[in-house]
Tab-separated table of C-alpha atoms in Angstrom:
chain	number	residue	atom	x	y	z
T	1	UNK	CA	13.881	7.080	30.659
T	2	UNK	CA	15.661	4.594	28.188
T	3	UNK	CA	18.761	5.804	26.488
T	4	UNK	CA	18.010	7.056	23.244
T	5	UNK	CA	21.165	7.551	22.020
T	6	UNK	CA	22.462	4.309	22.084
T	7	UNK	CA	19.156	1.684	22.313
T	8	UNK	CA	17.383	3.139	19.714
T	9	UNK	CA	14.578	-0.202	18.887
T	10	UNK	CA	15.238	-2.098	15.771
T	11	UNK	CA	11.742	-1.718	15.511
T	12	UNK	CA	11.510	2.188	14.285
T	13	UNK	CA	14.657	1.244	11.691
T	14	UNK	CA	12.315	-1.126	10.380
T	15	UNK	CA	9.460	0.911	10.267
T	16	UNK	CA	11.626	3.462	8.124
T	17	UNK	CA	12.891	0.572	5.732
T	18	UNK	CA	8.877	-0.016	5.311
T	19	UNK	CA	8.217	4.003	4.781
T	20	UNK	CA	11.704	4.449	2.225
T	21	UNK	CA	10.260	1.664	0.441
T	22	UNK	CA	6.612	2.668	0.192
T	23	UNK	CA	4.998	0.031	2.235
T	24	UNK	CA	4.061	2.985	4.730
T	25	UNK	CA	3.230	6.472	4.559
T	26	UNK	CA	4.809	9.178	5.882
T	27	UNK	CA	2.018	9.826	8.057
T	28	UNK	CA	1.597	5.934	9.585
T	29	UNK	CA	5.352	6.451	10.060
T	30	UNK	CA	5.940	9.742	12.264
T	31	UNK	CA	2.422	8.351	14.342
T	32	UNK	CA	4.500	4.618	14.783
T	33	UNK	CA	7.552	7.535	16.109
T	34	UNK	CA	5.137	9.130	18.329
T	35	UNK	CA	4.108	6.369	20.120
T	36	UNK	CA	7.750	5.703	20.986
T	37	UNK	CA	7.886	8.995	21.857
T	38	UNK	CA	5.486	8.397	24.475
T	39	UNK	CA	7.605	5.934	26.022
T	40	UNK	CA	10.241	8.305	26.743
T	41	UNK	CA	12.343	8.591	23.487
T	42	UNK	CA	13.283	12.020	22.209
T	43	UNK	CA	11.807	12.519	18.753
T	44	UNK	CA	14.540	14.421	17.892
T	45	UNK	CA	17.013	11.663	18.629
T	46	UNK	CA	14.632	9.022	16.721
T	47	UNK	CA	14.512	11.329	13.816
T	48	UNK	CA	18.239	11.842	13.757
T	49	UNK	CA	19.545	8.438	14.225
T	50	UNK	CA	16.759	7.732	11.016
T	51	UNK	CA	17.060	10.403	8.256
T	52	UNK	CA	19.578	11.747	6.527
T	53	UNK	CA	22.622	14.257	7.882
T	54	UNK	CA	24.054	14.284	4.371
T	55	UNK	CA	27.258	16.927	5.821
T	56	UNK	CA	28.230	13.569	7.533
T	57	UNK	CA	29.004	11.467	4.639
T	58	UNK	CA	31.870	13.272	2.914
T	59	UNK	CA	34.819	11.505	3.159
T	60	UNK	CA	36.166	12.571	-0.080
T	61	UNK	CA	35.880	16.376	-0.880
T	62	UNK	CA	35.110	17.525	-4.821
T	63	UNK	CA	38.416	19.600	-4.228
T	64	UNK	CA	40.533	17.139	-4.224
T	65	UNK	CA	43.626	17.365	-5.889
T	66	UNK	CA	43.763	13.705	-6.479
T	67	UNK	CA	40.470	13.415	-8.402
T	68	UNK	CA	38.497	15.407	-11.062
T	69	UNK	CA	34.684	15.654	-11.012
T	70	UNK	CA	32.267	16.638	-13.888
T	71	UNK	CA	28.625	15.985	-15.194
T	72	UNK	CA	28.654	14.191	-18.257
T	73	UNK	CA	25.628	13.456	-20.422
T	74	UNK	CA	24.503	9.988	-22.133
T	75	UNK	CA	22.339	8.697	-24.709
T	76	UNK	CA	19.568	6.649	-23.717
T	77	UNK	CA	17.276	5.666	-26.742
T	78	UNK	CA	15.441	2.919	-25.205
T	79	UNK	CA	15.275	4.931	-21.441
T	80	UNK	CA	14.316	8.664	-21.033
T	81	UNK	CA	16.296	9.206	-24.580
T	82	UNK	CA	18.908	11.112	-22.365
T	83	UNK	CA	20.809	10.811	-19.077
T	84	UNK	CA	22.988	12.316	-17.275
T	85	UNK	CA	25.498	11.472	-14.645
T	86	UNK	CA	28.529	12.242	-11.792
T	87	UNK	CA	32.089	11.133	-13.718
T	88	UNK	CA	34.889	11.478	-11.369
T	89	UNK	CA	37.990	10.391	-12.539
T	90	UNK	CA	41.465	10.295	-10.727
T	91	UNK	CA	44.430	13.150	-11.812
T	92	UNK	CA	46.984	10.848	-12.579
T	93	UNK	CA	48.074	10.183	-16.514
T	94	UNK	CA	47.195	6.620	-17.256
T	95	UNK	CA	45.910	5.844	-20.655
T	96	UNK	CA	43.329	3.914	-19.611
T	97	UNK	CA	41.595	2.615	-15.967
T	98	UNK	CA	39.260	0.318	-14.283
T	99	UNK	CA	35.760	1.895	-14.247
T	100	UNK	CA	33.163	1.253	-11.798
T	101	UNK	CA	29.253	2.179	-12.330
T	102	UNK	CA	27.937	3.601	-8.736
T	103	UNK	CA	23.926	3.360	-8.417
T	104	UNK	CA	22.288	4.650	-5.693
T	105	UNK	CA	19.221	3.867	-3.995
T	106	UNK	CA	15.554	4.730	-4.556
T	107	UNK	CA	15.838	8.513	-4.217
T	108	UNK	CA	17.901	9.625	-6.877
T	109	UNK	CA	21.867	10.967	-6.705
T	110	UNK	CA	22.469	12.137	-3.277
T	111	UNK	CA	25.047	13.796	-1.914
T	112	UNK	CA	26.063	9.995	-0.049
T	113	UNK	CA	26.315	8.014	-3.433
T	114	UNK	CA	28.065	11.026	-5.142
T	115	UNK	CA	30.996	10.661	-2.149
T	116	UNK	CA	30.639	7.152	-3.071
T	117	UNK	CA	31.700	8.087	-6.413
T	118	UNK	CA	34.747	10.525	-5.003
T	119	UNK	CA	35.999	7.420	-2.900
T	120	UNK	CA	36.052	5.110	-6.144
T	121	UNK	CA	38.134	7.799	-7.758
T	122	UNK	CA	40.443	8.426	-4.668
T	123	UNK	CA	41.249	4.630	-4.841
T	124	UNK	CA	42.297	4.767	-8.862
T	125	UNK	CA	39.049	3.691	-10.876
T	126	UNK	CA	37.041	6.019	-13.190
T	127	UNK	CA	33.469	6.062	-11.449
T	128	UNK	CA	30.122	7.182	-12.747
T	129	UNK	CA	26.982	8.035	-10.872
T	130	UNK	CA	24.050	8.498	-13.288
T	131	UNK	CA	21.283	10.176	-11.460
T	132	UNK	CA	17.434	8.231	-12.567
T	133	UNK	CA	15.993	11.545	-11.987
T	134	UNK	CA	17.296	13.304	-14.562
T	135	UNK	CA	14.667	13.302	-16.718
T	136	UNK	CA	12.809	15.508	-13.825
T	137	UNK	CA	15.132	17.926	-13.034
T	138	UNK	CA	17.270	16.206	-11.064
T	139	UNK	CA	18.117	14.892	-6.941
T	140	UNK	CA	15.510	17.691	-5.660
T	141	UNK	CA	17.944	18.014	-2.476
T	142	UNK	CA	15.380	16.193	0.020
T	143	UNK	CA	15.695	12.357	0.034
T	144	UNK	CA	11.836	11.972	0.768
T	145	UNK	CA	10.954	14.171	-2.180
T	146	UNK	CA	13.290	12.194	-4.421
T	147	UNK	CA	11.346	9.040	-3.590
T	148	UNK	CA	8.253	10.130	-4.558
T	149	UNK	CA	9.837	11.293	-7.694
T	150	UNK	CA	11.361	8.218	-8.449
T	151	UNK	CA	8.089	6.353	-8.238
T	152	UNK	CA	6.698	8.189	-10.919
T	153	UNK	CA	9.405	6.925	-13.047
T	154	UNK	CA	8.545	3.882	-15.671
T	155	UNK	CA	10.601	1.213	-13.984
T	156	UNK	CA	11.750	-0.153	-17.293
T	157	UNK	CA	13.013	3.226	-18.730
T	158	UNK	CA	14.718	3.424	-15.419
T	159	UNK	CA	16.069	0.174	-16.194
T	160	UNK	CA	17.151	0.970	-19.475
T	161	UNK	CA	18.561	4.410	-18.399
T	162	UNK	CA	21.179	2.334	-16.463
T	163	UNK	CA	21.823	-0.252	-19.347
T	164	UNK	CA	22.505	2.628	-21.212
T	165	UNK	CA	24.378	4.279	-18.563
T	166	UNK	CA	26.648	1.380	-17.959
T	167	UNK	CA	27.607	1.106	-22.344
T	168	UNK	CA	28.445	4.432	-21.726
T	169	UNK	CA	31.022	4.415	-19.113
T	170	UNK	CA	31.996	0.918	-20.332
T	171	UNK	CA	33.296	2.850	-23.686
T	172	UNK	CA	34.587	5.398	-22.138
T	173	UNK	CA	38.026	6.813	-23.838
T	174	UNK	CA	39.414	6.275	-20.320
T	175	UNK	CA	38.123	2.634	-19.873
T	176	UNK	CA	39.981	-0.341	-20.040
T	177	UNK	CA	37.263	-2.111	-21.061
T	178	UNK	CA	36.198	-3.676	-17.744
T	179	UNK	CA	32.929	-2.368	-16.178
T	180	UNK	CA	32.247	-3.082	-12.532
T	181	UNK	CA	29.353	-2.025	-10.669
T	182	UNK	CA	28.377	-1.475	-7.329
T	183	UNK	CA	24.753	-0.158	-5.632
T	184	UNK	CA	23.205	0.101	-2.561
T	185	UNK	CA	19.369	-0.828	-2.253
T	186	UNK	CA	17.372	-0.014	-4.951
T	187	UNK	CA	20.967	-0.442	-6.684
T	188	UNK	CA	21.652	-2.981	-5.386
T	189	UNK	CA	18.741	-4.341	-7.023
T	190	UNK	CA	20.024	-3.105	-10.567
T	191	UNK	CA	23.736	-4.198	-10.035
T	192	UNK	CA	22.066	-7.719	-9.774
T	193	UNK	CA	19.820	-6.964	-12.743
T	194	UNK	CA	22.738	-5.358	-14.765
T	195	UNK	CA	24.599	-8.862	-14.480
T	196	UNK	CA	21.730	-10.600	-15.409
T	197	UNK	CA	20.154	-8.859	-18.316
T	198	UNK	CA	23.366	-8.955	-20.267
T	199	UNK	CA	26.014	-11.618	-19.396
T	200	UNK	CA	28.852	-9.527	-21.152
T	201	UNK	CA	28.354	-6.232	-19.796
T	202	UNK	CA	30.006	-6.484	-16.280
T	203	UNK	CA	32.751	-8.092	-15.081
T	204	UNK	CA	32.503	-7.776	-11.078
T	205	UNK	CA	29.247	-6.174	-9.475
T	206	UNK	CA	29.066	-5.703	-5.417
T	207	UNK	CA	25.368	-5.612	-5.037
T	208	UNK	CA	24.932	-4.179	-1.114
T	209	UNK	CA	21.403	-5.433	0.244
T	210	UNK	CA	19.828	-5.374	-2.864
T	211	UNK	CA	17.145	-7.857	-4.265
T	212	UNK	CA	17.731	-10.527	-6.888
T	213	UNK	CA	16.892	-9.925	-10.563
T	214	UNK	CA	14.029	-11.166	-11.718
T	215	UNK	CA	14.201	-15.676	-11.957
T	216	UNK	CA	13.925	-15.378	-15.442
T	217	UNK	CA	17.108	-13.663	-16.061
T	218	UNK	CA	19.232	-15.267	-13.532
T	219	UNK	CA	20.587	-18.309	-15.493
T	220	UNK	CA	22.431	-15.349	-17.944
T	221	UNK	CA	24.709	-14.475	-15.267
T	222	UNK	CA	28.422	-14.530	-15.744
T	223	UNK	CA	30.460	-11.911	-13.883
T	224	UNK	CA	31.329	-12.579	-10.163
T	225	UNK	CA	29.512	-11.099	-7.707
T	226	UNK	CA	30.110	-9.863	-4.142
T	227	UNK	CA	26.635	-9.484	-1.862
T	228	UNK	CA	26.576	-7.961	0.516
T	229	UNK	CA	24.493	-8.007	3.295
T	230	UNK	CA	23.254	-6.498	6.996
T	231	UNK	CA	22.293	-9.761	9.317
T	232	UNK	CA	19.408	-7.593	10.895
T	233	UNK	CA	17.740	-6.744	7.018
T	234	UNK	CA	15.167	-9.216	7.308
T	235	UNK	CA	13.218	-7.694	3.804
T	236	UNK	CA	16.118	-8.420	1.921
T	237	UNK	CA	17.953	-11.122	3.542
T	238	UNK	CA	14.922	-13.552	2.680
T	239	UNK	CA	15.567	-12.900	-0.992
T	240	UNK	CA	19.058	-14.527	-0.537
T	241	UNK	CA	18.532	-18.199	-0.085
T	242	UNK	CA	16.443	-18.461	-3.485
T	243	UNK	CA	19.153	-16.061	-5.380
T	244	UNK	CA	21.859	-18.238	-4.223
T	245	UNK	CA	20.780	-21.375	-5.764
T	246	UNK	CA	20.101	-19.594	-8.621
T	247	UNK	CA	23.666	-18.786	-8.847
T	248	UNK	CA	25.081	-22.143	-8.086
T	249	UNK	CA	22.929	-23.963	-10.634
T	250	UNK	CA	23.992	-20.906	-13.249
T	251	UNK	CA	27.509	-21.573	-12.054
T	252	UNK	CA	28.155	-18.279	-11.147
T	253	UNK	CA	31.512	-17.318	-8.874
T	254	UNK	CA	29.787	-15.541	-5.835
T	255	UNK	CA	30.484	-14.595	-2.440
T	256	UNK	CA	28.546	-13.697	-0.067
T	257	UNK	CA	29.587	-11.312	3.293
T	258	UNK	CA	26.472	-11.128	6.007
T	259	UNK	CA	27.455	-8.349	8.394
T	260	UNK	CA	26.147	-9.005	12.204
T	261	UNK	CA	23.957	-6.465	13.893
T	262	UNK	CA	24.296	-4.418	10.690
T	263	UNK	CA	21.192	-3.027	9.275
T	264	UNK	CA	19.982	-2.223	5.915
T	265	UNK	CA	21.656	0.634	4.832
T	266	UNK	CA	24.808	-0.052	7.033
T	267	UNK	CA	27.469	1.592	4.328
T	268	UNK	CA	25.218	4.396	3.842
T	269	UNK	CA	27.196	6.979	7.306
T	270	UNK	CA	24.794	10.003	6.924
T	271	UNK	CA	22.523	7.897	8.928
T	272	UNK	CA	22.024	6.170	12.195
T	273	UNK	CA	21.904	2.705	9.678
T	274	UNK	CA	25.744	3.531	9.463
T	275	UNK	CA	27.726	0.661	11.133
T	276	UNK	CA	31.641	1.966	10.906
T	277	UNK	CA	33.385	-1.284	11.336
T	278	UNK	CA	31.164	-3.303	9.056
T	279	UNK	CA	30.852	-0.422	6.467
T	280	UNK	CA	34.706	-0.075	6.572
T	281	UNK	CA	35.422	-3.808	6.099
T	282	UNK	CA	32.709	-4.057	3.162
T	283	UNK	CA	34.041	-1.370	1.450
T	284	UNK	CA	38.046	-2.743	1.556
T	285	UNK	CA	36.486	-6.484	0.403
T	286	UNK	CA	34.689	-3.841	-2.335
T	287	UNK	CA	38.001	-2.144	-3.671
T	288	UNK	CA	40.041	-5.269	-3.338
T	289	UNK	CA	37.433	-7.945	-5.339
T	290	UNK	CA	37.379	-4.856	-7.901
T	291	UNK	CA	40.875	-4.278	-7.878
T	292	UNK	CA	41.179	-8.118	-9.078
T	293	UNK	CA	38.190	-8.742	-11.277
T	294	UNK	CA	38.735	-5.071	-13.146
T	295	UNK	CA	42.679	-5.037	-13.566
């Protein structure tokens, strides 16, 4: 009987990174499950260690007295028209602060990325977690649900939705006029496409295993970036080699943190993806390069 709690095989995390990402159907994917199953692994331990426990990944509580949460509303002319985000902004009296755009992945603003937000807050920035789904009502509260939901979406309005998004908290009363950004797959993806579709709109973005914007737009890349990325994420890793010469001949000031053994999804802890030490050190490198780039 092999130990399911612990040797869990790469394989079925990589089957879910090819069903989260729509190269396999929720039906190919539980029958790829079952036939581990058959081996002698509990489907109820595969299934836990894979999707979501979303009670897991609050570090930060929305009652804390340190920060102040809200949902605050954007324009978004050349998006959905309107958006609508998370704002959580620390209690102290400061005139103005570092702000810090949070995007989450393809599934719109789960409970995960919101905590995200709290623990941006908790560390002194103003952060901002605009939600792509808005314009259909919302996260639905099931991460599979809000993937199919996002893939209705017009990728460009989505796009533009975050442009817009990113003007807004940029301009916020309570900005100091330094954006940063930081995402985690799909934004990831549009931290790196933030950076590169206007060269004056960030000024630090931590991209974690996200994909490269598209060659095109790369060479308009100013602010320094952080990647970061999970050694065993072989869909995204072989995006990196490309994206990094892209950003030497651009001139960009980069750095790059692979993470052994650490999967995609690593900093996301509602999952079995979670890797504590790795997550932990990426997110210090995160506050500190913001911290320095955003003062």
């Amino acid at each position: 009987m092999p130990d399911t709690n612990n040797h869990i095989p790469q394989e079925a995390f990589d089957w879910y990174d090819e069903y989260a990402h729509g190269g396999m159907d929720r039906r190919t994917f539980m029958a790829k499950l079952g036939g581990l199953v058959a081996l002698g692994y509990s489907m109820t331990v595969l299934t836990s260690a894979l999707l979501p426990n979303y009670a897991l990944a609050e570090q930060v509580s929305f009652n804390d007295s340190d920060i102040l949460a809200s949902y605050e509303k954007f324009s978004s002319p050349d998006g959905h028209g309107e958006g609508q985000g998370y704002l959580v902004k620390p209690t102290t009296e400061k005139a103005s602060y570092p702000v810090v755009l949070v995007i989450h992945e393809n599934r719109g603003l789960n409970p995960y990325v919101k905590d995200v937000a709290r623990r941006l807050a908790k560390a002194g920035f103003v952060a901002f977690a605009p939600d792509a789904l808005y314009p259909l009502g919302g996260y639905p509260g099931n991460d599979d649900e809000g993937r199919a939901l996002q893939r209705t979406l017009d990728r460009s309005k989505i796009q533009h939705d975050f442009v817009a998004a990113a003007n807004y908290l940029k301009s916020h009363p309570l900005s100091n006029g330094k954006l940063g950004a930081v995402g985690f797959c799909f934004g990831g993806y549009m931290v790196n496409y933030l950076a590169a579709v206007d060269s004056k709109l960030l000024s630090a973005g931590v991209p974690f295993y996200g994909t490269p914007a598209a060659k095109t737009l790369r060479a308009n890349i100013k602010a320094p970036l952080m990647i970061q990325l999970g050694e065993l994420d072989a869909r995204v890793n072989k995006s990196w080699p490309e994206y990094e010469q892209d950003l030497k001949a651009a001139g960009v000031e980069y750095q790059m943190h692979m993470y052994k053994n650490a999967k995609h999804g690593f900093h996301n802890d509602s999952t079995g993806r979670f890797d504590k030490e790795s997550a932990e050190l990426a997110w210090q490198r995160t506050l500190s390069f913001f911290n320095e780039k955003l003062s």
